[in-house]
Coordinates of C-alpha atoms and ligand atoms in Angstrom, one line a residue:
M6 CA -9.2 -7.7 -18.7
K7 CA -8.8 -10.2 -15.8
L8 CA -5.7 -11.2 -13.8
D9 CA -7.2 -14.5 -12.4
G10 CA -4.9 -15.0 -9.5
K11 CA -1.8 -13.6 -11.2
V12 CA 0.7 -12.2 -8.7
A13 CA 2.1 -8.7 -9.1
L14 CA 4.9 -6.9 -7.3
V15 CA 4.4 -3.2 -7.5
T16 CA 7.1 -0.9 -6.2
G17 CA 6.2 2.5 -4.8
A18 CA 2.7 1.2 -4.3
A19 CA 2.0 2.9 -1.0
S20 CA 1.1 6.2 -2.8
G21 CA 0.0 7.7 -6.0
I22 CA 0.2 5.8 -9.3
G23 CA 1.5 2.6 -7.8
H24 CA -1.2 2.5 -5.2
Q25 CA -3.9 2.9 -7.9
I26 CA -2.3 0.1 -10.0
A27 CA -2.3 -2.2 -7.0
R28 CA -6.0 -1.4 -6.3
R29 CA -6.9 -2.1 -10.0
Y30 CA -5.0 -5.3 -10.1
V31 CA -6.8 -6.6 -7.0
E32 CA -10.2 -5.6 -8.5
A33 CA -9.2 -7.6 -11.6
G34 CA -8.6 -10.7 -9.6
G35 CA -4.9 -10.3 -9.0
R36 CA -2.8 -10.6 -5.9
V37 CA -0.4 -7.8 -5.1
A38 CA 2.8 -7.2 -3.1
I39 CA 2.9 -3.5 -2.2
A40 CA 6.6 -2.8 -2.0
D41 CA 7.6 0.5 -0.6
L42 CA 10.1 2.4 1.5
N43 CA 7.2 3.6 3.6
L44 CA 6.2 0.4 5.4
D45 CA 3.4 2.0 7.4
A46 CA 1.7 3.4 4.3
A47 CA 2.3 0.0 2.5
K48 CA 0.6 -1.8 5.4
A49 CA -2.3 0.6 5.3
A50 CA -2.7 0.1 1.5
A51 CA -2.5 -3.7 1.8
K52 CA -5.1 -3.7 4.6
E53 CA -7.4 -1.5 2.5
L54 CA -7.0 -3.8 -0.5
G55 CA -8.0 -7.0 1.3
G56 CA -5.3 -8.1 3.7
E57 CA -3.3 -11.3 3.5
T58 CA -5.2 -13.0 0.8
D59 CA -5.0 -10.4 -2.0
A60 CA -2.4 -7.9 -0.8
I61 CA 0.6 -7.9 1.3
A62 CA 3.0 -5.1 2.4
V63 CA 6.7 -5.6 1.6
A64 CA 9.4 -3.3 3.1
M65 CA 11.7 -2.4 0.3
D66 CA 14.2 0.3 -0.6
V67 CA 14.6 -0.4 -4.3
T68 CA 18.1 0.8 -4.3
K69 CA 19.3 -1.9 -1.9
E70 CA 20.0 -5.3 -3.5
D71 CA 19.4 -7.3 -0.3
E72 CA 16.1 -5.6 0.4
V73 CA 14.9 -6.1 -3.1
N74 CA 15.9 -9.8 -3.1
A75 CA 14.3 -10.3 0.3
G76 CA 11.1 -8.5 -0.8
V77 CA 10.8 -10.7 -4.0
E78 CA 11.3 -13.8 -1.9
T79 CA 8.7 -12.7 0.6
T80 CA 6.3 -12.2 -2.3
V81 CA 7.0 -15.7 -3.7
S82 CA 6.7 -17.3 -0.2
A83 CA 3.3 -15.6 0.3
F84 CA 1.8 -16.1 -3.1
G85 CA 3.8 -19.0 -4.6
K86 CA 5.1 -17.0 -7.6
V87 CA 5.6 -13.6 -9.2
D88 CA 4.0 -13.1 -12.7
I89 CA 4.1 -9.3 -13.0
L90 CA 6.6 -6.6 -12.0
V91 CA 5.6 -3.0 -12.0
S92 CA 8.8 -1.0 -11.4
N93 CA 7.2 2.2 -10.4
A94 CA 9.0 3.7 -7.4
G95 CA 10.3 7.1 -8.2
I96 CA 11.0 10.6 -7.0
Q97 CA 11.5 14.0 -8.6
I98 CA 14.2 16.6 -7.9
V99 CA 14.5 19.8 -9.9
H100 CA 17.4 22.2 -10.2
P101 CA 19.3 23.9 -13.0
I102 CA 22.3 21.7 -13.7
E103 CA 24.8 24.2 -12.4
D104 CA 23.2 24.0 -8.9
F105 CA 22.3 20.3 -9.0
P106 CA 23.9 18.6 -6.0
F107 CA 25.8 15.5 -7.2
S108 CA 24.2 13.6 -4.2
D109 CA 20.7 14.4 -5.5
W110 CA 21.7 13.3 -9.0
K111 CA 22.9 10.0 -7.7
K112 CA 19.9 9.5 -5.4
L113 CA 17.4 10.1 -8.2
L114 CA 19.3 7.8 -10.7
A115 CA 19.6 5.1 -8.0
I116 CA 15.9 5.0 -7.3
H117 CA 14.8 5.0 -10.9
L118 CA 17.5 3.0 -12.6
D119 CA 19.2 0.8 -9.9
G120 CA 15.6 0.1 -8.6
A121 CA 14.4 -1.1 -12.0
F122 CA 17.6 -3.1 -12.6
L123 CA 17.5 -4.8 -9.2
T124 CA 13.8 -5.6 -9.2
T125 CA 14.0 -6.9 -12.7
K126 CA 17.0 -9.1 -11.9
A127 CA 15.3 -10.6 -8.8
C128 CA 11.9 -11.2 -10.6
V129 CA 13.0 -12.7 -13.9
K130 CA 14.8 -15.4 -12.0
H131 CA 11.3 -16.7 -11.1
M132 CA 9.6 -15.7 -14.3
Y133 CA 12.2 -17.5 -16.5
K134 CA 11.7 -20.7 -14.4
Q135 CA 7.9 -20.6 -15.1
G136 CA 8.4 -19.6 -18.7
S137 CA 6.2 -16.5 -18.5
G138 CA 6.1 -13.0 -17.0
V139 CA 5.3 -9.4 -17.5
L140 CA 7.6 -6.5 -16.9
I141 CA 6.1 -3.0 -16.7
Y142 CA 8.3 0.1 -16.2
M143 CA 7.0 3.5 -15.1
G144 CA 8.5 5.9 -17.6
S145 CA 7.2 9.4 -18.3
V146 CA 6.7 11.8 -21.2
H147 CA 10.2 12.6 -20.1
S148 CA 11.3 9.2 -21.5
H149 CA 10.8 10.9 -24.9
E150 CA 10.9 14.7 -24.1
A151 CA 13.2 17.0 -22.1
S152 CA 12.3 19.8 -19.8
P153 CA 14.6 22.3 -18.2
L154 CA 15.6 21.7 -14.5
K155 CA 15.0 18.0 -14.9
S156 CA 18.4 16.7 -16.0
A157 CA 18.5 13.7 -13.6
Y158 CA 14.8 12.8 -14.1
V159 CA 14.9 13.0 -18.0
T160 CA 18.2 11.0 -18.0
A161 CA 16.7 8.3 -15.7
K162 CA 13.4 8.1 -17.7
H163 CA 15.2 7.8 -21.0
G164 CA 17.3 5.1 -19.4
L165 CA 14.2 3.1 -18.5
L166 CA 13.2 3.1 -22.2
G167 CA 16.5 1.4 -23.0
L168 CA 16.0 -1.2 -20.2
T169 CA 12.4 -1.9 -21.4
R170 CA 13.6 -2.6 -24.9
T171 CA 16.6 -4.7 -23.7
M172 CA 14.3 -6.8 -21.5
A173 CA 11.9 -7.4 -24.4
K174 CA 14.8 -8.9 -26.3
E175 CA 16.4 -10.8 -23.4
G176 CA 13.0 -12.0 -22.0
A177 CA 11.4 -13.2 -25.2
K178 CA 12.9 -16.7 -25.2
H179 CA 11.6 -17.1 -21.7
G180 CA 8.1 -15.9 -22.4
V181 CA 8.6 -12.6 -20.6
R182 CA 7.4 -9.4 -22.2
S183 CA 8.5 -5.9 -21.3
N184 CA 6.8 -2.5 -21.8
I185 CA 6.9 1.0 -20.5
I186 CA 4.1 3.4 -19.6
C187 CA 4.8 7.0 -20.1
P188 CA 2.4 9.3 -18.3
G189 CA 2.0 13.1 -18.6
F190 CA 1.5 15.0 -15.4
V191 CA -0.6 13.1 -12.9
R192 CA -1.7 14.9 -9.8
T193 CA 0.0 12.9 -7.0
P194 CA 2.2 13.9 -4.1
L195 CA 5.2 13.8 -6.4
V196 CA 3.7 16.5 -8.6
D197 CA 2.2 18.5 -5.7
K198 CA 5.8 18.9 -4.4
Q199 CA 7.1 20.1 -7.7
I200 CA 4.6 23.0 -8.2
P201 CA 6.0 25.4 -5.6
E202 CA 9.6 24.2 -6.4
Q203 CA 9.2 25.0 -10.1
A204 CA 7.5 28.3 -9.3
H205 CA 10.5 29.3 -7.2
E206 CA 13.1 28.1 -9.8
L207 CA 11.3 29.7 -12.8
G208 CA 10.2 32.9 -11.0
I209 CA 6.5 32.5 -11.9
T210 CA 3.3 31.8 -10.0
E211 CA 2.2 28.3 -9.1
E212 CA -0.9 28.8 -11.3
R213 CA 1.3 29.5 -14.3
V214 CA 3.4 26.4 -13.5
V215 CA 0.3 24.2 -13.7
K216 CA -1.3 26.0 -16.8
E217 CA 1.8 26.7 -18.8
V218 CA 4.6 24.3 -17.7
M219 CA 2.6 21.2 -16.8
L220 CA -0.4 21.3 -19.0
G221 CA 0.6 23.8 -21.7
E222 CA 1.3 21.1 -24.3
T223 CA -1.7 18.9 -23.7
V224 CA -4.6 18.9 -26.1
D225 CA -7.2 19.8 -23.5
K226 CA -5.3 21.2 -20.5
Q227 CA -6.1 18.2 -18.3
F228 CA -4.1 16.3 -15.8
T229 CA -3.8 12.6 -16.5
M230 CA -5.4 10.6 -13.6
T231 CA -3.9 7.7 -11.6
T232 CA -6.9 5.7 -12.8
D233 CA -5.9 6.2 -16.5
I234 CA -2.5 4.8 -15.8
A235 CA -3.9 1.9 -13.8
E236 CA -6.1 0.9 -16.8
V237 CA -3.1 0.8 -19.1
A238 CA -1.1 -1.2 -16.5
L239 CA -4.0 -3.7 -16.3
F240 CA -4.2 -3.9 -20.1
L241 CA -0.4 -4.6 -20.3
A242 CA -0.5 -7.2 -17.5
A243 CA -3.6 -9.0 -18.8
F244 CA -2.7 -9.0 -22.5
K245 CA -3.1 -12.5 -23.7
T246 CA 0.0 -12.9 -25.9
N247 CA 3.6 -11.6 -26.1
A248 CA 2.9 -9.7 -29.3
L249 CA 2.9 -6.5 -27.3
T250 CA 6.5 -6.2 -26.1
G251 CA 9.2 -3.6 -26.2
E252 CA 6.6 -0.8 -26.5
S253 CA 6.2 2.6 -24.9
I254 CA 2.7 3.7 -24.3
L255 CA 2.1 7.4 -23.8
V256 CA -0.8 8.5 -21.6
S257 CA -0.5 12.2 -21.6
H258 CA -3.6 14.0 -23.0
G259 CA -1.7 14.4 -26.2
W260 CA 1.3 16.2 -24.6
H261 CA 3.7 14.0 -26.5
M262 CA 2.7 11.9 -29.5
V263 CA 4.9 9.2 -31.2
Ligands
NAD8 P1 4.3 9.3 -5.3 O1 5.3 10.2 -4.6 O2 2.9 9.5 -5.1 O3 4.7 7.8 -5.0 C1 6.0 7.3 -5.1 C2 6.1 6.1 -4.1 O4 7.5 5.6 -4.2 C3 6.0 6.5 -2.6 O5 5.1 5.7 -1.9 C4 7.4 6.4 -2.1 O6 7.5 6.0 -0.7 C5 8.0 5.3 -3.0 N1 9.5 5.3 -3.0 C6 10.3 6.4 -3.1 N2 11.6 6.0 -3.0 C7 11.5 4.7 -2.9 C8 12.5 3.7 -2.7 N3 13.9 4.0 -2.7 N4 12.2 2.4 -2.6 C9 10.9 2.0 -2.6 N5 9.9 2.9 -2.7 C10 10.2 4.2 -2.8 O7 4.7 9.4 -6.9 P2 3.9 9.1 -8.2 O8 3.5 10.3 -8.8 O9 2.8 8.1 -7.9 O10 5.1 8.4 -9.1 C11 5.2 7.0 -9.3 C12 6.0 6.8 -10.6 O11 5.4 7.5 -11.7 C13 7.4 7.5 -10.5 O12 8.3 6.6 -11.1 C14 7.3 8.7 -11.3 O13 8.5 9.2 -11.9 C15 6.3 8.3 -12.4 N6 5.6 9.4 -13.0 C16 4.8 10.2 -12.3 C17 4.1 11.3 -13.0 C18 3.3 12.2 -12.2 O14 3.0 13.3 -12.8 N7 2.9 12.0 -11.0 C19 4.3 11.4 -14.4 C20 5.1 10.5 -15.1 C21 5.7 9.5 -14.4

């Protein structure tokens, strides 16, 4: 699977899953814009991945239309085009719904859903002109399953499944395909933060959160790795035809099977 100079914009790529996808894309011959709220971390990631030729850092809050539009234009100015969008930036906030602050609900939905909408809108403008493009959304097992305490996250991740399928239909006549990757638990800063929070909310030990809540339904009690997700993201980006579109690919050690 090769990217041969293809240009990808990956949001939330200064950390975790997005960072690993950016690394894998550069290894496969792609050029990557590392778009993140955390500009210092994005710059460090871009430097590590090869500097100006293969990777650039782009300051972007995915919830802000002007920043998204400016970041996509920066990418196109630097690399001449945008072939692949990986809409990956995300956060997690857990509370029982009766205690869920409305501000946290709105913040989470904005990052996942407004972010996916705004980046898609800005990128397809360029993709439609060139008659090709790849949209990849970062969903979750929670695009298909629900868990207690995660009303906002489950709602957002189910929403992304809808956007994926809509974009498969809208993008088809422009040569643009759209798919969603749905990981199980991946040990990144996002998950590390949740372990003590869930232990507190559920009144159990952190060890039980990992064994029973996070890995309880997997077939082998293993965390999914960032490298597993990056391989699937490469497969979707480098796939030769538009046969594979509108699909949801679960990468979860069998936690959820469709
Ligand atoms: P992470 O915390 O390691 O990285 C998230 C990145 O997103 C950070 O660099 C952060 O600065 C950036 N970000 C946050 N808000 C932003 C904003 N408004 N604009 C731009 N960037 C922003 O998290 P991760 O675990 O790598 O998660 C990445 C994606 O994968 C998320 O969408 C998450 O929901 C999804 N996911 C993660 C897991 C998991 O277990 N880690 C499982 C399924 C899905």
